[in-house]
Tab-separated table of N, CA and C in Angstrom:
chain	number	residue	atom	x	y	z
K	1	MET	N	8.819	-9.368	1.546
K	1	MET	CA	7.877	-10.717	1.684
K	1	MET	C	6.915	-10.517	1.032
K	2	HIS	N	6.711	-11.032	0.032
K	2	HIS	CA	4.993	-11.261	-0.879
K	2	HIS	C	4.301	-12.774	-0.478
K	3	THR	N	3.211	-12.490	-0.025
K	3	THR	CA	2.208	-13.117	0.100
K	3	THR	C	1.661	-13.701	-1.041
K	4	GLU	N	1.722	-15.178	-1.378
K	4	GLU	CA	1.038	-15.532	-2.941
K	4	GLU	C	-0.179	-15.869	-2.209
K	5	ASN	N	-1.619	-14.827	-2.440
K	5	ASN	CA	-2.854	-15.161	-2.202
K	5	ASN	C	-3.451	-15.105	-3.472
K	6	SER	N	-4.510	-15.652	-3.281
K	6	SER	CA	-5.356	-15.703	-4.913
K	6	SER	C	-6.124	-14.012	-4.558
K	7	ILE	N	-6.129	-13.174	-5.823
K	7	ILE	CA	-6.445	-11.867	-5.477
K	7	ILE	C	-7.759	-12.020	-6.406
K	8	GLN	N	-8.521	-11.711	-5.183
K	8	GLN	CA	-10.148	-10.926	-5.768
K	8	GLN	C	-10.325	-9.554	-5.954
K	9	THR	N	-10.615	-9.509	-7.077
K	9	THR	CA	-10.661	-7.970	-7.420
K	9	THR	C	-12.138	-7.971	-7.753
K	10	VAL	N	-12.951	-6.347	-7.255
K	10	VAL	CA	-13.728	-6.114	-7.516
K	10	VAL	C	-13.388	-5.226	-8.713
K	11	SER	N	-13.627	-4.994	-9.824
K	11	SER	CA	-12.650	-3.832	-10.746
K	11	SER	C	-13.808	-2.881	-10.904
K	12	ALA	N	-14.939	-2.906	-10.863
K	12	ALA	CA	-15.886	-1.565	-11.310
K	12	ALA	C	-17.083	-1.675	-10.786
K	13	ARG	N	-17.718	-0.598	-10.415
K	13	ARG	CA	-18.883	-0.616	-9.804
K	13	ARG	C	-20.008	0.589	-10.496
K	14	ARG	N	-20.861	0.446	-10.662
K	14	ARG	CA	-21.871	1.660	-11.162
K	14	ARG	C	-22.034	2.296	-9.683
K	15	ASP	N	-22.310	3.303	-9.744
K	15	ASP	CA	-22.581	4.467	-8.276
K	15	ASP	C	-24.028	4.877	-8.809
K	16	ASP	N	-24.764	6.037	-7.897
K	16	ASP	CA	-25.770	6.184	-8.271
K	16	ASP	C	-25.873	7.021	-9.467
K	17	LEU	N	-25.003	7.499	-10.409
K	17	LEU	CA	-25.031	8.435	-11.256
K	17	LEU	C	-24.991	7.365	-12.439
K	18	ASN	N	-24.742	6.087	-12.301
K	18	ASN	CA	-24.440	5.235	-13.437
K	18	ASN	C	-23.297	5.264	-13.909
K	19	THR	N	-22.176	5.605	-13.244
K	19	THR	CA	-20.943	6.050	-13.998
K	19	THR	C	-20.180	5.014	-13.463
K	20	LEU	N	-19.443	4.063	-14.337
K	20	LEU	CA	-18.612	3.171	-13.936
K	20	LEU	C	-17.178	3.686	-13.108
K	21	ARG	N	-17.013	3.211	-11.976
K	21	ARG	CA	-15.913	3.566	-10.735
K	21	ARG	C	-14.841	2.241	-10.701
K	22	GLU	N	-13.524	2.717	-10.473
K	22	GLU	CA	-12.623	1.585	-10.408
K	22	GLU	C	-12.808	1.592	-8.589
K	23	HIS	N	-12.318	0.031	-8.572
K	23	HIS	CA	-12.089	-0.010	-6.919
K	23	HIS	C	-10.566	-0.816	-6.964
K	24	LEU	N	-10.158	-1.246	-5.620
K	24	LEU	CA	-9.002	-1.779	-5.332
K	24	LEU	C	-9.502	-3.208	-4.937
K	25	SER	N	-8.242	-4.192	-5.307
K	25	SER	CA	-8.763	-5.571	-4.873
K	25	SER	C	-8.696	-5.662	-3.524
K	26	ILE	N	-9.438	-6.503	-3.273
K	26	ILE	CA	-9.518	-6.963	-1.523
K	26	ILE	C	-8.149	-7.142	-1.248
K	27	GLU	N	-7.313	-7.931	-1.837
K	27	GLU	CA	-5.793	-8.228	-1.200
K	27	GLU	C	-5.156	-6.940	-0.932
K	28	ALA	N	-5.477	-5.673	-1.854
K	28	ALA	CA	-4.827	-4.406	-1.991
K	28	ALA	C	-5.203	-3.633	-0.651
K	29	TYR	N	-6.513	-3.776	-0.478
K	29	TYR	CA	-7.347	-3.049	0.793
K	29	TYR	C	-6.963	-3.991	2.105
K	30	HIS	N	-6.787	-4.991	2.000
K	30	HIS	CA	-6.190	-5.806	3.211
K	30	HIS	C	-4.494	-5.243	3.407
K	31	LYS	N	-3.743	-5.206	2.601
K	31	LYS	CA	-2.520	-4.767	2.749
K	31	LYS	C	-2.694	-3.053	2.931
K	32	LEU	N	-3.504	-2.477	2.590
K	32	LEU	CA	-3.486	-0.897	3.341
K	32	LEU	C	-3.973	-0.916	4.570
K	33	ASN	N	-4.813	-1.976	4.943
K	33	ASN	CA	-5.140	-1.817	6.480
K	33	ASN	C	-3.816	-2.336	7.323
K	34	ARG	N	-3.281	-3.521	6.987
K	34	ARG	CA	-2.108	-4.205	7.374
K	34	ARG	C	-1.111	-3.218	7.692
K	35	ALA	N	-0.735	-2.457	6.851
K	35	ALA	CA	0.486	-1.370	7.117
K	35	ALA	C	-0.152	-0.131	7.831
K	36	SER	N	-1.304	0.254	7.708
K	36	SER	CA	-2.004	1.410	8.627
K	36	SER	C	-1.547	0.556	9.992
K	37	ALA	N	-1.887	-0.545	10.392
K	37	ALA	CA	-1.895	-1.338	11.995
K	37	ALA	C	-0.553	-1.469	12.250
K	38	ILE	N	0.313	-1.740	11.113
K	38	ILE	CA	1.808	-1.911	11.895
K	38	ILE	C	2.479	-0.785	12.144
K	39	THR	N	2.102	0.271	11.244
K	39	THR	CA	2.729	1.890	11.857
K	39	THR	C	2.328	2.302	12.770
K	40	GLN	N	1.144	1.928	13.011
K	40	GLN	CA	0.325	2.743	14.531
K	40	GLN	C	0.814	1.808	15.649
K	41	PHE	N	0.914	0.478	15.559
K	41	PHE	CA	1.566	-0.237	16.310
K	41	PHE	C	3.399	-0.031	16.856
K	42	VAL	N	3.980	0.177	15.739
K	42	VAL	CA	5.370	0.252	15.691
K	42	VAL	C	5.513	1.756	16.586
K	43	GLY	N	4.766	2.704	16.090
K	43	GLY	CA	4.719	4.358	16.337
K	43	GLY	C	4.480	4.150	18.065
K	44	LEU	N	3.638	3.700	18.359
K	44	LEU	CA	3.164	3.542	20.163
K	44	LEU	C	4.450	2.779	20.971
K	45	ASP	N	4.917	1.961	20.144
K	45	ASP	CA	5.984	0.814	20.901
K	45	ASP	C	7.166	1.392	20.834
K	46	LEU	N	7.700	2.212	19.698
K	46	LEU	CA	8.789	2.974	19.857
K	46	LEU	C	8.860	4.216	21.041
K	47	GLY	N	7.839	4.878	21.032
K	47	GLY	CA	7.671	5.874	21.841
K	47	GLY	C	7.587	5.600	23.123
K	48	GLN	N	7.487	4.233	23.601
K	48	GLN	CA	6.881	3.672	25.262
K	48	GLN	C	8.363	2.813	25.481
K	49	ARG	N	9.026	2.378	24.584
K	49	ARG	CA	10.193	1.495	25.038
K	49	ARG	C	11.712	1.968	24.674
K	50	GLU	N	12.671	1.830	25.655
K	50	GLU	CA	13.896	1.858	25.189
K	50	GLU	C	14.423	1.126	23.928
K	51	LEU	N	15.001	1.733	23.210
K	51	LEU	CA	15.536	1.218	22.037
K	51	LEU	C	16.927	0.113	22.401
K	52	THR	N	16.894	-1.333	22.236
K	52	THR	CA	17.498	-2.344	22.426
K	52	THR	C	17.703	-2.669	21.148
K	53	GLY	N	18.705	-3.854	21.415
K	53	GLY	CA	19.442	-4.556	19.951
K	53	GLY	C	18.080	-5.571	19.307
K	54	LEU	N	16.836	-5.846	20.084
K	54	LEU	CA	15.781	-6.567	19.460
K	54	LEU	C	15.302	-5.269	18.506
K	55	HIS	N	15.252	-4.287	18.563
K	55	HIS	CA	14.845	-3.022	17.603
K	55	HIS	C	15.131	-3.089	16.593
K	56	GLN	N	16.823	-3.693	16.408
K	56	GLN	CA	17.417	-3.433	15.595
K	56	GLN	C	17.387	-4.691	14.704
K	57	LEU	N	17.075	-5.532	15.137
K	57	LEU	CA	16.612	-6.814	14.428
K	57	LEU	C	15.467	-7.045	13.593
K	58	CYS	N	14.518	-6.263	14.616
K	58	CYS	CA	12.850	-6.612	13.789
K	58	CYS	C	12.817	-5.263	12.952
K	59	MET	N	13.219	-4.146	12.716
K	59	MET	CA	12.812	-3.132	12.233
K	59	MET	C	13.287	-3.183	10.664
K	60	PRO	N	14.425	-3.499	10.395
K	60	PRO	CA	14.622	-3.853	8.743
K	60	PRO	C	13.238	-5.041	8.349
K	61	HIS	N	12.790	-5.670	8.773
K	61	HIS	CA	11.552	-6.938	8.657
K	61	HIS	C	10.662	-5.983	8.522
K	62	ILE	N	9.951	-5.506	9.582
K	62	ILE	CA	9.051	-4.233	9.683
K	62	ILE	C	8.829	-3.574	8.509
K	63	PHE	N	9.956	-2.758	8.237
K	63	PHE	CA	9.946	-1.997	6.825
K	63	PHE	C	9.976	-2.395	5.760
K	64	SER	N	10.669	-3.680	5.435
K	64	SER	CA	10.540	-4.565	4.286
K	64	SER	C	8.817	-4.893	4.217
K	65	TYR	N	7.967	-5.407	5.244
K	65	TYR	CA	6.985	-5.809	4.756
K	65	TYR	C	5.985	-4.547	4.624
K	66	LEU	N	6.195	-3.211	5.215
K	66	LEU	CA	5.860	-2.098	4.807
K	66	LEU	C	5.536	-1.925	3.312
K	67	HIS	N	6.987	-1.913	2.895
K	67	HIS	CA	7.162	-1.528	1.569
K	67	HIS	C	6.773	-2.266	0.540
K	68	ASP	N	6.611	-3.927	0.752
K	68	ASP	CA	6.062	-4.622	-0.280
K	68	ASP	C	4.297	-4.595	-0.216
K	69	ASP	N	3.940	-4.361	1.031
K	69	ASP	CA	2.298	-4.020	1.055
K	69	ASP	C	2.165	-2.786	0.206
K	70	ILE	N	2.908	-1.371	0.628
K	70	ILE	CA	2.807	-0.530	0.003
K	70	ILE	C	2.666	-0.602	-1.761
K	71	SER	N	3.932	-0.576	-2.019
K	71	SER	CA	4.073	-0.752	-3.098
K	71	SER	C	3.203	-1.621	-4.068
K	72	PHE	N	2.730	-2.823	-3.421
K	72	PHE	CA	1.631	-3.714	-4.125
K	72	PHE	C	0.652	-3.247	-4.558
K	73	VAL	N	-0.168	-1.968	-3.390
K	73	VAL	CA	-1.186	-1.164	-3.722
K	73	VAL	C	-1.147	-0.139	-4.799
K	74	LEU	N	0.202	0.124	-4.863
K	74	LEU	CA	0.498	1.581	-5.455
K	74	LEU	C	0.550	1.204	-7.210
K	75	GLU	N	1.089	0.062	-7.087
K	75	GLU	CA	1.175	-0.798	-8.910
K	75	GLU	C	-0.308	-0.924	-8.978
K	76	GLU	N	-1.393	-1.543	-8.031
K	76	GLU	CA	-2.311	-1.934	-8.672
K	76	GLU	C	-2.943	-0.328	-8.761
K	77	LEU	N	-2.896	0.359	-8.317
K	77	LEU	CA	-3.516	1.867	-8.268
K	77	LEU	C	-3.171	2.345	-9.949
K	78	LYS	N	-1.800	2.378	-10.159
K	78	LYS	CA	-1.387	2.857	-11.287
K	78	LYS	C	-1.578	1.701	-12.663
K	79	GLY	N	-2.030	0.596	-12.248
K	79	GLY	CA	-2.145	-0.391	-13.363
K	79	GLY	C	-3.915	-0.236	-13.973
K	80	LYS	N	-4.398	0.272	-12.715
K	80	LYS	CA	-5.942	0.580	-12.982
K	80	LYS	C	-6.158	1.970	-13.653
K	81	GLY	N	-4.853	2.638	-13.740
K	81	GLY	CA	-5.198	4.266	-14.255
K	81	GLY	C	-5.826	5.115	-13.306
K	82	LEU	N	-5.353	5.064	-12.234
K	82	LEU	CA	-6.191	5.988	-10.878
K	82	LEU	C	-4.884	6.730	-10.537
K	83	CYS	N	-3.793	6.501	-11.106
K	83	CYS	CA	-2.693	7.727	-10.549
K	83	CYS	C	-2.218	8.430	-11.979
K	84	ARG	N	-2.974	8.352	-13.291
K	84	ARG	CA	-2.768	8.961	-14.320
K	84	ARG	C	-2.978	10.303	-14.153
K	85	ASP	N	-4.059	10.967	-13.873
K	85	ASP	CA	-4.035	12.195	-13.824
K	85	ASP	C	-2.989	13.001	-12.658
K	86	PHE	N	-2.672	12.458	-11.589
K	86	PHE	CA	-1.710	13.223	-10.934
K	86	PHE	C	-0.325	13.118	-11.391
K	87	LEU	N	-0.139	12.190	-12.039
K	87	LEU	CA	1.168	11.904	-12.546
K	87	LEU	C	1.606	12.643	-13.897
K	88	THR	N	0.246	12.930	-14.455
K	88	THR	CA	0.358	13.807	-15.853
K	88	THR	C	0.603	15.399	-15.237
K	89	GLN	N	-0.297	15.417	-14.143
K	89	GLN	CA	-0.137	16.918	-13.887
K	89	GLN	C	1.201	17.370	-13.121
K	90	GLN	N	1.884	16.430	-12.850
K	90	GLN	CA	3.095	16.627	-11.599
K	90	GLN	C	4.209	16.569	-13.229
K	91	GLY	N	4.108	16.159	-14.031
K	91	GLY	CA	5.134	15.901	-15.197
K	91	GLY	C	5.893	14.529	-14.971
K	92	LEU	N	5.316	13.754	-14.338
K	92	LEU	CA	5.989	12.372	-13.788
K	92	LEU	C	5.626	11.241	-15.025
K	93	ARG	N	6.410	10.473	-15.113
K	93	ARG	CA	6.225	9.103	-15.475
K	93	ARG	C	5.606	8.025	-14.634
K	94	GLU	N	4.781	7.315	-15.401
K	94	GLU	CA	4.258	5.841	-14.468
K	94	GLU	C	5.083	4.890	-13.791
K	95	GLU	N	6.239	5.087	-14.714
K	95	GLU	CA	7.365	4.006	-14.782
K	95	GLU	C	8.341	4.325	-13.516
K	96	GLU	N	8.210	5.644	-13.288
K	96	GLU	CA	9.268	6.293	-11.970
K	96	GLU	C	8.847	5.702	-10.763
K	97	ASP	N	10.040	5.071	-10.044
K	97	ASP	CA	9.960	4.838	-8.903
K	97	ASP	C	10.093	5.574	-8.048
K	98	HIS	N	9.439	5.800	-6.604
K	98	HIS	CA	9.529	6.771	-5.801
K	98	HIS	C	11.083	6.298	-4.904
K	99	VAL	N	11.608	7.079	-4.360
K	99	VAL	CA	12.676	6.831	-3.497
K	99	VAL	C	11.903	6.978	-1.878
């Protein structure tokens, strides 16, 4: 599920050395924090509870949210060229999807 929020982007900033640095959008930062919080909660919850039918109903939705959020941030990073060096070193193309 993708939320249609307006994206506020701080695309670049000069640091102390007066060089230009790229930054994530506020939405990407929010999505990373949400994915982190969800994984922490689900991990703790699954460790403390007996698995029931309710888990079978909600787990696909939770993983769908995580996938959407992480994919959004990864695409933004690729779009800003922040994965270019890694992808070049690994001999990967930026268009390749991970499994």
